[in-house]
Amino acid sequence: AAESSTGTWTTVWTDGLTNLDRYKGRCYDIEPVAGEQNQYIAYVAYPLDLFEEGSVTNLFTSIVGNVFGFKALRAIRLEDLRIPPAYTKTFQGPPHGIQVERDKLNKYGRPLLGCTIKPKLGLSAKNYGRAVYECLRGGLD
């Protein structure tokens, strides 16, 4: 919980600039996974003041961005996320609906998909273009 909120491995001078307890994520319960050795379900709560209102990006990078690279864990999986109604009301939603997107693309009657070409970095422009071409050739809209 601390790793994804206010925690650091060492005391830093900036700790004194705010009330860390106000923003600290808290693990309020840990349960062993039935039938699995050394596997647990951790229940973590975060104060709403930790998050920027109306920002999905801020919410998810705060909760999962850093902790999924935490070397002290062999594996981690987010199984459930509950967002208080007061926080969901801060999201305005998209500026327009799916119909506008379909009209722009002239694509109807099938799902619209997006993807990130992997690797994200390191491809030449030519090879990046080749990867995009293959996605489009395969029918990706």
Coordinates of C-alpha atoms in Angstrom, one line a residue:
A1 CA 0.0 0.0 0.0
A2 CA 2.8 2.4 0.9
E3 CA 4.7 1.6 -2.4
S4 CA 1.8 2.8 -4.4
S5 CA 1.2 6.0 -2.4
T6 CA 3.6 7.7 0.0
G7 CA 6.2 5.1 0.8
T8 CA 9.9 5.2 0.1
W9 CA 12.8 3.0 1.2
T10 CA 14.4 5.8 3.1
T11 CA 13.4 9.0 4.9
V12 CA 13.7 11.9 2.5
W13 CA 13.6 15.6 3.4
T14 CA 10.3 16.1 1.4
D15 CA 8.5 13.8 3.9
G16 CA 8.2 16.9 6.1
L17 CA 6.4 19.0 3.5
T18 CA 3.1 17.2 3.9
N19 CA 1.0 15.0 6.3
L20 CA 2.0 11.6 4.9
D21 CA -0.7 9.8 7.0
R22 CA -3.4 11.8 5.1
Y23 CA -2.3 10.3 1.7
K24 CA -1.0 6.9 2.7
G25 CA -2.5 3.8 1.2
R26 CA -3.4 1.2 3.8
C27 CA -3.6 -2.5 3.7
Y28 CA -6.5 -3.3 5.9
D29 CA -6.7 -7.1 5.4
I30 CA -4.7 -10.0 4.1
E31 CA -6.1 -13.4 3.4
P32 CA -4.2 -16.6 2.3
V33 CA -5.4 -17.9 -1.1
A34 CA -7.1 -21.3 -0.4
G35 CA -5.0 -24.2 -1.6
E36 CA -2.1 -22.0 -2.7
Q37 CA 1.2 -21.8 -0.8
N38 CA 2.7 -18.3 -0.3
Q39 CA -0.2 -16.5 -2.2
Y40 CA -2.3 -13.9 -0.5
I41 CA -5.2 -11.5 -1.3
A42 CA -4.4 -8.1 0.0
Y43 CA -7.1 -5.5 0.5
V44 CA -5.9 -1.9 0.1
A45 CA -7.7 1.4 0.5
Y46 CA -6.5 4.8 -0.6
P47 CA -7.8 8.2 0.6
L48 CA -9.6 10.1 -2.2
D49 CA -7.4 13.1 -1.6
L50 CA -4.6 11.1 -3.2
F51 CA -6.2 11.2 -6.6
E52 CA -6.8 14.0 -9.1
E53 CA -10.5 14.5 -9.8
G54 CA -11.7 13.3 -13.1
S55 CA -8.4 11.6 -14.1
V56 CA -8.5 7.9 -15.0
T57 CA -4.8 8.2 -15.9
N58 CA -3.9 9.5 -12.5
L59 CA -6.1 6.9 -10.7
F60 CA -4.6 3.9 -12.5
T61 CA -0.9 5.1 -12.5
S62 CA -1.2 5.8 -8.8
I63 CA -2.7 2.4 -8.0
V64 CA -0.9 0.0 -10.4
G65 CA 1.9 2.0 -12.1
N66 CA 4.7 1.6 -9.6
V67 CA 3.7 -1.5 -7.7
F68 CA 3.7 -3.9 -10.7
G69 CA 7.4 -3.2 -11.0
F70 CA 8.1 -3.8 -7.3
K71 CA 10.9 -6.3 -7.3
A72 CA 10.0 -7.6 -3.8
L73 CA 7.0 -9.3 -5.3
R74 CA 7.3 -12.3 -7.5
A75 CA 3.9 -11.8 -9.0
I76 CA 0.9 -9.5 -8.5
R77 CA -2.6 -9.3 -10.0
L78 CA -5.3 -6.7 -9.6
E79 CA -8.6 -8.6 -9.2
D80 CA -11.1 -6.0 -8.1
L81 CA -11.3 -2.2 -8.0
R82 CA -14.1 -0.4 -6.2
I83 CA -14.4 3.3 -6.8
P84 CA -16.6 5.4 -4.5
P85 CA -19.6 7.1 -6.1
A86 CA -18.4 10.5 -5.0
Y87 CA -15.2 10.0 -7.0
T88 CA -16.9 8.6 -10.1
K89 CA -19.1 11.7 -10.3
T90 CA -15.9 13.8 -11.0
F91 CA -15.5 12.0 -14.4
Q92 CA -17.2 13.9 -17.2
G93 CA -17.1 11.0 -19.6
P94 CA -16.1 11.2 -23.3
P95 CA -16.9 14.4 -25.2
H96 CA -19.0 12.3 -27.7
G97 CA -20.2 8.8 -28.1
I98 CA -19.2 5.7 -30.2
Q99 CA -21.4 6.8 -33.1
V100 CA -19.3 9.9 -33.7
E101 CA -16.2 7.6 -33.8
R102 CA -17.8 5.2 -36.2
D103 CA -18.9 8.1 -38.4
K104 CA -15.4 9.5 -38.5
L105 CA -13.9 6.1 -39.4
N106 CA -16.8 5.0 -41.6
K107 CA -16.8 1.6 -39.7
Y108 CA -20.0 0.0 -38.6
G109 CA -21.2 -3.4 -37.3
R110 CA -18.1 -4.6 -35.7
P111 CA -15.9 -3.7 -32.7
L112 CA -13.4 -0.9 -33.0
L113 CA -10.0 -2.0 -31.5
G114 CA -6.9 -0.2 -30.5
C115 CA -3.5 -1.6 -29.8
T116 CA 0.0 -0.6 -28.8
I117 CA 2.7 -1.9 -31.1
K118 CA 5.4 -3.8 -29.2
P119 CA 8.1 -3.1 -28.5
K120 CA 6.9 0.4 -27.7
L121 CA 10.5 1.7 -28.2
G122 CA 13.4 0.6 -30.4
L123 CA 11.7 0.0 -33.7
S124 CA 12.8 2.0 -36.7
A125 CA 10.1 4.0 -38.5
K126 CA 10.1 1.5 -41.3
N127 CA 9.6 -1.5 -39.0
Y128 CA 7.0 0.4 -36.9
G129 CA 5.1 1.1 -40.1
R130 CA 5.4 -2.6 -41.1
A131 CA 3.9 -3.6 -37.8
V132 CA 1.0 -1.1 -38.2
Y133 CA 0.5 -2.3 -41.7
E134 CA 0.2 -5.9 -40.6
C135 CA -2.4 -5.0 -38.0
L136 CA -4.5 -3.2 -40.6
R137 CA -4.0 -5.9 -43.2
G138 CA -5.3 -8.4 -40.6
G139 CA -8.6 -6.4 -40.4
L140 CA -7.9 -4.2 -37.4
D141 CA -9.9 -1.0 -37.6

